[in-house]
Amino acid sequence: MRRIYFDNNATTPLLPRVFEAMRPCLLESFGNASSIHQRGQQARAAVEQAREQVAGLLSARASEIVFTSGGTEGDNLAVFGFLGILMQPGDHMISSTIEHHAVLNACKRLEQMGVAVSYVACGSDGVVRPEDVQAALRPETKLISVMMANNETGALQPVEAISDVARHAGVRFHTDAVQAAGKVPIEVERIGCDLLTLSAHKLHGPQGVGALFVRRGTHLRPLLLGGRHERGRRAGTENLAGIVGFGKAAELATEWLAGGGDQQIAGLRDRLERGICSTVETTRVNAGAAARVPNTSNIFFDGIEGEGFVIAMDLKGISVSTGAACSSGSTEPSHVLTAMGLSPEEARASIRFSLGKQNTAEEVDYVLAQIPEVVSKLRELSPSWAAKHLAGRR
Ligand code: PLP
């Protein structure tokens, strides 16, 4: 059966050139980057080249890149890294209600450890306002963490303005850029952030590897204790093949952005949205009024049940999702959509379509051709839709 993958915010397929870059590290160039013999030196050179490539994606210095096991570890390192250095129990941190659970659950743990956390709400457009972050500041605030792009809606957050708020208050600023990297240009100097999280598998690199940008002169307490890897900032033998793949994916993403790839994917996303909204009644693009990353569309289909839609589409060979992959199977409605003011029913009736570099206009048209039938079948089964819409027509 034909398979179309529109769930690239969950994970992206590895690009063939990324796989080719990784292959030798899994076979002949398998050295430990800490070994002093030739194999070790080769591995070290490969890791350092990847560090340059990842830094290039952010216009950062290579020495500011700390490789991690992925976005979750990067976010955890950012949230806990100042604890015991700059931040003590009794201090305060600011985050937002729409963060990924890698930040939210780390913040919850921080609260249990005696650090107060304020979660700034977003507007109905899915965007956090810098003035609300400003208003949440306290004399004891030490860290602000607000994501760059939301994983469910794609809404871009005003991270430059929030970073200004932080800088004027003398507070450190972290941004989770996992869903922004490789989709929109990022310059850490322009943002002015102290810490920024990346994950390779969201930009056509391998799963299980990521990085934290740590601004020069910023001291963090490592989460993992062991050897002096990553200049004492993250212990553990480097994931050589993963890091090399990440480096290649970052280099390709930099080229893709420079070549206008983001415009092309936005064109596909807009074609999908226009097609859905013109052929299916009572639909709405969640966060449609916000500036968004070019690949993401989150659509509310009145009268459907999201999980049913995902399964029906899967039976047609199409992968989409109801939101964050790590929340699938949960009966809770999306915390992001409810934070925007959607009712739990509306949140459960919302679907995320997220495109990747491999998707084509022909795939968009194929998906568009399947949706009306899937939606009308689900609506026929929905008592609330029947009560609202069908009764009057009988
Ligand atoms: N932050 C955001 C915004 C994400 O979307 C994700 C993954 O979905 C993560 C963090 C976690 O990244 P990883 O899967 O690499 O641990």
Coordinates of C-alpha atoms and ligand atoms in Angstrom, one line a residue:
M1 CA 0.0 0.0 0.0
R2 CA 1.1 3.5 -0.7
R3 CA 2.4 5.3 2.4
I4 CA 2.5 9.0 3.0
Y5 CA 4.2 10.4 6.0
F6 CA 2.8 13.7 7.4
D7 CA 4.0 13.4 11.0
N8 CA 7.4 15.0 10.7
N9 CA 7.1 16.8 14.0
A10 CA 7.1 13.4 15.7
T11 CA 10.2 12.4 13.8
T12 CA 11.6 12.8 10.3
P13 CA 13.0 10.2 7.9
L14 CA 16.8 10.1 7.7
L15 CA 18.1 11.7 4.5
P16 CA 20.1 9.3 2.4
R17 CA 23.2 11.6 2.5
V18 CA 22.9 11.6 6.3
F19 CA 22.9 7.8 6.3
E20 CA 25.9 7.7 4.0
A21 CA 27.8 10.0 6.4
M22 CA 26.9 7.7 9.3
R23 CA 27.7 4.4 7.7
P24 CA 31.5 4.4 8.1
C25 CA 31.2 5.3 11.8
L26 CA 29.2 2.1 12.4
L27 CA 31.6 -0.1 10.4
E28 CA 35.3 0.8 9.9
S29 CA 35.7 4.2 11.7
F30 CA 34.3 3.0 15.0
G31 CA 36.9 4.5 17.4
N32 CA 36.2 6.0 20.8
A33 CA 36.7 9.7 20.4
S34 CA 38.6 9.8 23.7
S35 CA 41.3 7.3 22.6
I36 CA 44.7 8.6 21.6
H37 CA 45.4 6.0 18.8
Q38 CA 44.6 6.6 15.2
R39 CA 41.0 5.2 15.3
G40 CA 40.3 7.4 18.3
Q41 CA 41.7 10.5 16.5
Q42 CA 39.6 9.8 13.5
A43 CA 36.5 9.6 15.7
R44 CA 37.5 12.8 17.5
A45 CA 37.9 14.6 14.1
A46 CA 34.5 13.4 13.0
V47 CA 32.9 14.6 16.2
E48 CA 34.5 18.0 16.0
Q49 CA 33.5 18.4 12.3
A50 CA 29.9 17.6 13.3
R51 CA 30.2 20.2 16.1
E52 CA 31.2 22.8 13.5
Q53 CA 28.2 21.8 11.3
V54 CA 25.7 22.0 14.1
A55 CA 27.2 25.4 15.2
G56 CA 26.8 26.5 11.6
L57 CA 23.1 26.0 11.7
L58 CA 22.8 28.5 14.6
S59 CA 25.7 30.8 13.7
A60 CA 27.3 29.8 17.0
R61 CA 30.8 28.9 17.9
A62 CA 31.6 25.1 17.8
S63 CA 32.8 25.3 21.4
E64 CA 29.3 26.4 22.5
I65 CA 27.7 23.1 21.3
V66 CA 27.3 20.3 23.8
F67 CA 26.1 17.0 22.3
T68 CA 23.3 15.3 24.2
S69 CA 21.1 12.2 23.8
G70 CA 18.3 14.4 22.3
G71 CA 15.9 17.3 22.9
T72 CA 14.7 15.9 26.2
E73 CA 18.2 15.8 27.7
G74 CA 19.0 19.2 26.3
D75 CA 15.9 20.7 27.9
N76 CA 16.6 19.0 31.2
L77 CA 20.2 20.2 31.2
A78 CA 19.0 23.7 30.6
V79 CA 16.3 23.6 33.4
F80 CA 18.5 21.9 36.0
G81 CA 21.9 23.2 34.9
F82 CA 21.9 26.4 37.0
L83 CA 20.6 24.6 40.1
G84 CA 23.2 24.9 42.9
I85 CA 25.2 27.5 40.8
L86 CA 23.0 30.5 40.0
M87 CA 19.6 29.0 41.2
Q88 CA 18.9 27.8 44.7
P89 CA 15.6 26.7 46.4
G90 CA 13.7 29.9 47.1
D91 CA 14.6 31.2 43.6
H92 CA 12.1 31.6 40.8
M93 CA 11.9 30.6 37.1
I94 CA 9.5 31.5 34.3
S95 CA 8.2 29.2 31.6
S96 CA 5.0 28.9 29.6
T97 CA 1.9 26.8 29.6
I98 CA 2.6 25.5 26.0
E99 CA 6.1 24.0 26.5
H100 CA 6.9 20.5 25.6
H101 CA 6.8 18.0 28.5
A102 CA 10.6 17.8 28.5
V103 CA 10.5 21.4 29.9
L104 CA 7.2 21.2 31.8
N105 CA 8.0 18.1 33.7
A106 CA 11.5 19.3 34.5
C107 CA 10.0 22.5 35.9
K108 CA 7.6 20.4 38.0
R109 CA 10.6 18.6 39.5
L110 CA 12.3 21.9 40.1
E111 CA 9.2 23.1 42.0
Q112 CA 9.4 19.9 44.2
M113 CA 13.0 21.0 44.9
G114 CA 11.9 24.4 46.2
V115 CA 12.2 26.6 43.1
A116 CA 9.0 28.6 42.3
V117 CA 7.9 28.4 38.7
S118 CA 5.5 30.7 36.9
Y119 CA 3.9 29.4 33.7
V120 CA 2.9 32.3 31.5
A121 CA -0.3 31.7 29.5
C122 CA -0.4 32.1 25.7
G123 CA -3.1 34.0 23.8
S124 CA -5.8 32.4 21.7
D125 CA -3.3 32.5 18.8
G126 CA -1.0 30.2 20.6
V127 CA 1.6 32.9 21.2
V128 CA 3.2 33.9 24.5
R129 CA 3.4 37.7 25.0
P130 CA 6.7 39.2 26.1
E131 CA 4.9 41.7 28.3
D132 CA 3.3 38.8 30.2
V133 CA 6.8 37.3 30.8
Q134 CA 7.9 40.8 31.9
A135 CA 5.0 40.9 34.4
A136 CA 5.9 37.5 35.8
L137 CA 9.5 38.7 36.8
R138 CA 10.3 38.7 40.4
P139 CA 13.5 39.8 42.2
E140 CA 14.4 36.1 42.7
T141 CA 13.9 35.1 39.0
K142 CA 17.0 33.4 37.6
L143 CA 15.9 31.7 34.4
I144 CA 13.3 32.1 31.7
S145 CA 12.5 29.2 29.3
V146 CA 10.1 29.7 26.4
M147 CA 10.2 27.6 23.3
M148 CA 10.9 28.9 19.8
A149 CA 8.3 27.0 17.9
N150 CA 5.4 25.0 19.4
N151 CA 5.5 21.3 18.4
E152 CA 1.7 21.0 18.1
T153 CA 0.7 24.2 16.3
G154 CA 4.0 25.4 14.8
A155 CA 3.4 28.8 16.3
L156 CA 6.6 30.8 16.5
Q157 CA 7.2 32.5 19.8
P158 CA 8.7 36.0 20.1
V159 CA 11.9 34.7 21.5
E160 CA 14.0 37.8 20.6
A161 CA 11.7 40.1 22.6
I162 CA 11.5 37.6 25.5
S163 CA 15.3 37.4 25.5
D164 CA 15.4 41.2 25.7
V165 CA 13.1 41.0 28.8
A166 CA 15.5 38.5 30.3
R167 CA 18.7 40.5 29.5
H168 CA 17.3 43.7 31.0
A169 CA 16.3 41.9 34.1
G170 CA 19.7 40.1 34.4
V171 CA 18.0 36.7 34.0
R172 CA 19.3 33.8 31.9
F173 CA 17.2 32.7 28.9
H174 CA 16.7 29.2 27.4
T175 CA 14.7 28.4 24.3
D176 CA 13.7 25.0 23.2
A177 CA 14.3 25.2 19.4
V178 CA 13.7 21.5 18.7
Q179 CA 10.8 22.3 16.3
A180 CA 12.3 25.5 14.9
A181 CA 15.7 24.2 13.9
G182 CA 16.1 23.4 10.2
K183 CA 12.7 25.0 9.5
V184 CA 13.4 28.7 10.1
P185 CA 16.8 30.4 10.1
I186 CA 18.2 30.7 13.7
E187 CA 21.0 33.0 14.8
V188 CA 21.8 32.7 18.5
E189 CA 23.4 36.2 18.5
R190 CA 20.2 37.7 17.1
I191 CA 18.0 35.9 19.7
G192 CA 20.5 36.6 22.5
C193 CA 19.7 33.4 24.3
D194 CA 22.1 31.8 26.8
L195 CA 20.9 28.2 26.1
L196 CA 19.1 26.6 23.1
T197 CA 18.0 23.0 22.6
L198 CA 18.2 21.0 19.4
S199 CA 17.3 17.5 18.4
A200 CA 18.7 15.7 15.3
H201 CA 15.6 13.6 14.5
K202 CA 13.4 16.6 13.9
L203 CA 15.6 17.7 11.0
H204 CA 16.2 14.5 9.1
G205 CA 19.0 13.3 11.3
P206 CA 19.1 10.2 13.6
Q207 CA 17.0 9.6 16.7
G208 CA 18.7 9.7 20.1
V209 CA 21.1 12.6 19.6
G210 CA 20.8 16.3 20.1
A211 CA 22.6 19.3 21.4
L212 CA 22.4 22.2 23.8
F213 CA 23.9 25.5 22.7
V214 CA 25.6 26.9 25.8
R215 CA 26.7 30.5 25.4
R216 CA 30.4 31.1 26.0
G217 CA 31.1 31.9 29.7
T218 CA 27.8 30.2 30.9
H219 CA 28.5 27.6 33.6
L220 CA 26.1 24.7 33.9
R221 CA 26.2 21.8 36.4
P222 CA 26.2 18.6 34.3
L223 CA 23.3 16.1 34.7
L224 CA 25.5 13.1 34.0
L225 CA 28.7 12.6 36.0
G226 CA 31.6 10.5 34.6
G227 CA 34.5 11.3 32.4
R228 CA 35.5 14.8 31.0
H229 CA 33.6 14.4 27.8
E230 CA 32.1 17.5 26.1
R231 CA 34.6 19.6 28.2
G232 CA 33.1 18.4 31.4
R233 CA 29.6 19.4 30.4
R234 CA 28.1 16.0 29.5
A235 CA 29.8 12.7 30.6
G236 CA 29.6 9.6 28.5
T237 CA 31.3 8.2 25.3
E238 CA 30.0 10.2 22.4
N239 CA 27.4 8.7 20.1
L240 CA 29.7 8.8 17.2
A241 CA 27.5 7.8 14.3
G242 CA 24.6 9.8 15.8
I243 CA 26.7 12.9 16.1
V244 CA 28.1 12.6 12.6
G245 CA 24.6 12.1 11.2
F246 CA 23.4 15.1 13.2
G247 CA 26.3 17.2 11.8
K248 CA 25.4 16.2 8.2
A249 CA 21.7 16.8 8.8
A250 CA 22.5 20.3 10.2
E251 CA 24.7 21.1 7.2
L252 CA 22.0 20.0 4.8
A253 CA 19.4 22.0 6.7
T254 CA 21.6 25.1 6.5
E255 CA 21.9 24.6 2.7
W256 CA 18.2 23.9 2.3
L257 CA 17.2 27.1 4.2
A258 CA 19.7 29.1 2.1
G259 CA 18.1 27.7 -1.0
G260 CA 14.6 28.7 0.0
G261 CA 13.4 25.2 1.0
D262 CA 11.3 26.8 3.8
Q263 CA 9.3 28.7 1.2
Q264 CA 8.6 25.6 -0.8
I265 CA 7.4 23.6 2.2
A266 CA 5.2 26.6 3.3
G267 CA 3.7 26.4 -0.2
L268 CA 2.8 22.7 0.3
R269 CA 1.4 23.4 3.8
D270 CA -0.7 26.3 2.5
R271 CA -2.0 24.1 -0.3
L272 CA -3.0 21.5 2.2
E273 CA -4.8 24.0 4.5
R274 CA -6.6 25.7 1.7
G275 CA -7.7 22.4 0.3
I276 CA -9.0 21.2 3.6
C277 CA -10.8 24.4 4.5
S278 CA -12.4 24.7 1.1
T279 CA -13.7 21.1 0.9
V280 CA -14.6 20.2 4.5
E281 CA -17.1 22.4 6.3
T282 CA -16.6 23.7 9.8
T283 CA -12.8 23.4 10.0
R284 CA -10.4 25.9 11.5
V285 CA -6.6 26.2 11.5
N286 CA -5.4 26.3 15.1
A287 CA -2.9 29.2 15.6
G288 CA -3.7 30.2 12.0
A289 CA -3.3 33.8 13.0
A290 CA 0.2 33.3 14.3
A291 CA 3.6 33.3 12.5
R292 CA 4.4 29.6 12.2
V293 CA 7.1 27.3 11.1
P294 CA 6.5 26.5 7.5
N295 CA 5.7 22.7 7.8
T296 CA 3.0 22.5 10.5
S297 CA -0.7 22.7 10.3
N298 CA -3.0 22.0 13.2
I299 CA -6.7 21.7 12.1
F300 CA -9.9 21.5 14.1
F301 CA -12.5 19.4 12.4
D302 CA -15.8 19.9 14.2
G303 CA -17.6 16.7 15.0
I304 CA -14.7 14.3 14.7
E305 CA -12.8 12.3 17.2
G306 CA -9.1 12.8 16.6
E307 CA -7.9 9.2 17.4
G308 CA -10.5 7.9 15.0
F309 CA -9.3 10.2 12.2
V310 CA -5.6 9.1 12.8
I311 CA -6.6 5.4 12.6
A312 CA -8.9 5.9 9.5
M313 CA -6.1 7.8 7.7
D314 CA -3.5 5.2 8.7
L315 CA -5.7 2.5 7.1
K316 CA -5.4 4.6 3.9
G317 CA -1.6 4.6 4.3
I318 CA -1.4 8.2 5.6
S319 CA 0.4 9.0 8.9
V320 CA -0.8 12.1 10.8
S321 CA -1.3 12.7 14.5
T322 CA -3.4 14.3 17.2
G323 CA -0.5 16.1 18.7
A324 CA 2.8 15.3 20.4
A325 CA 3.9 11.7 19.8
C326 CA 4.8 11.3 23.4
S327 CA 1.2 12.1 24.5
S328 CA -0.4 9.7 22.1
G329 CA -2.5 7.1 23.9
S330 CA -3.2 9.7 26.5
T331 CA -6.9 10.4 27.1
E332 CA -6.0 13.9 28.2
P333 CA -6.7 16.6 25.6
S334 CA -3.7 18.6 24.4
H335 CA -2.4 21.0 27.0
V336 CA -1.3 23.3 24.2
L337 CA -4.7 23.6 22.5
T338 CA -6.6 23.9 25.8
A339 CA -4.1 26.6 26.9
M340 CA -5.2 28.5 23.7
G341 CA -8.8 28.3 24.9
L342 CA -10.1 25.3 22.9
S343 CA -12.6 23.2 24.8
P344 CA -11.4 19.6 25.6
E345 CA -13.8 18.4 22.8
E346 CA -12.3 20.9 20.3
A347 CA -8.8 19.8 21.3
R348 CA -9.7 16.2 20.8
A349 CA -11.1 17.0 17.3
S350 CA -7.8 18.6 16.2
I351 CA -5.3 17.0 13.9
R352 CA -1.6 17.9 13.3
F353 CA -0.3 17.6 9.8
S354 CA 3.5 18.1 9.7
L355 CA 5.4 18.0 6.5
G356 CA 9.0 17.2 5.7
K357 CA 11.6 17.7 3.0
Q358 CA 10.5 14.4 1.3
N359 CA 6.9 15.4 0.8
T360 CA 5.5 16.5 -2.6
A361 CA 2.6 18.4 -4.0
E362 CA 1.2 15.2 -5.4
E363 CA 1.2 13.7 -1.9
V364 CA -0.7 16.7 -0.6
D365 CA -3.3 16.3 -3.3
Y366 CA -3.6 12.6 -2.6
V367 CA -4.2 13.3 1.1
L368 CA -6.7 16.1 0.3
A369 CA -8.6 13.6 -1.8
Q370 CA -9.0 11.2 1.1
I371 CA -10.0 13.6 3.9
P372 CA -13.6 14.5 3.0
E373 CA -14.7 10.9 3.1
V374 CA -12.9 10.1 6.4
V375 CA -14.4 13.2 8.0
S376 CA -17.9 12.6 6.9
K377 CA -17.8 9.0 8.1
L378 CA -16.6 10.1 11.5
R379 CA -19.2 12.8 11.6
E380 CA -21.9 10.3 10.9
L381 CA -20.8 8.4 14.0
S382 CA -20.7 11.5 16.2
P383 CA -23.8 12.1 18.3
S384 CA -22.9 15.8 18.9
W385 CA -22.4 16.4 15.2
A386 CA -25.7 14.7 14.4
A387 CA -27.5 16.7 17.0
K388 CA -26.0 20.0 15.8
H389 CA -26.1 19.5 12.0
L390 CA -28.1 16.6 10.8
A391 CA -31.3 17.1 12.8
G392 CA -32.1 20.4 11.0
R393 CA -31.6 18.8 7.6
R394 CA -34.0 15.9 8.2
Ligands
PLP1 N1 11.0 19.8 22.6 C1 10.1 19.8 21.6 C2 9.5 21.1 21.3 C3 9.8 18.6 21.0 O1 8.9 18.6 20.0 C4 10.4 17.4 21.3 C5 10.0 16.1 20.7 O2 8.9 16.0 20.2 C6 11.4 17.5 22.4 C7 11.6 18.6 23.0 C8 12.1 16.2 22.8 O3 13.0 15.9 21.9 P1 13.6 14.3 21.8 O4 12.6 13.5 21.1 O5 14.8 14.5 21.0 O6 13.9 13.9 23.2

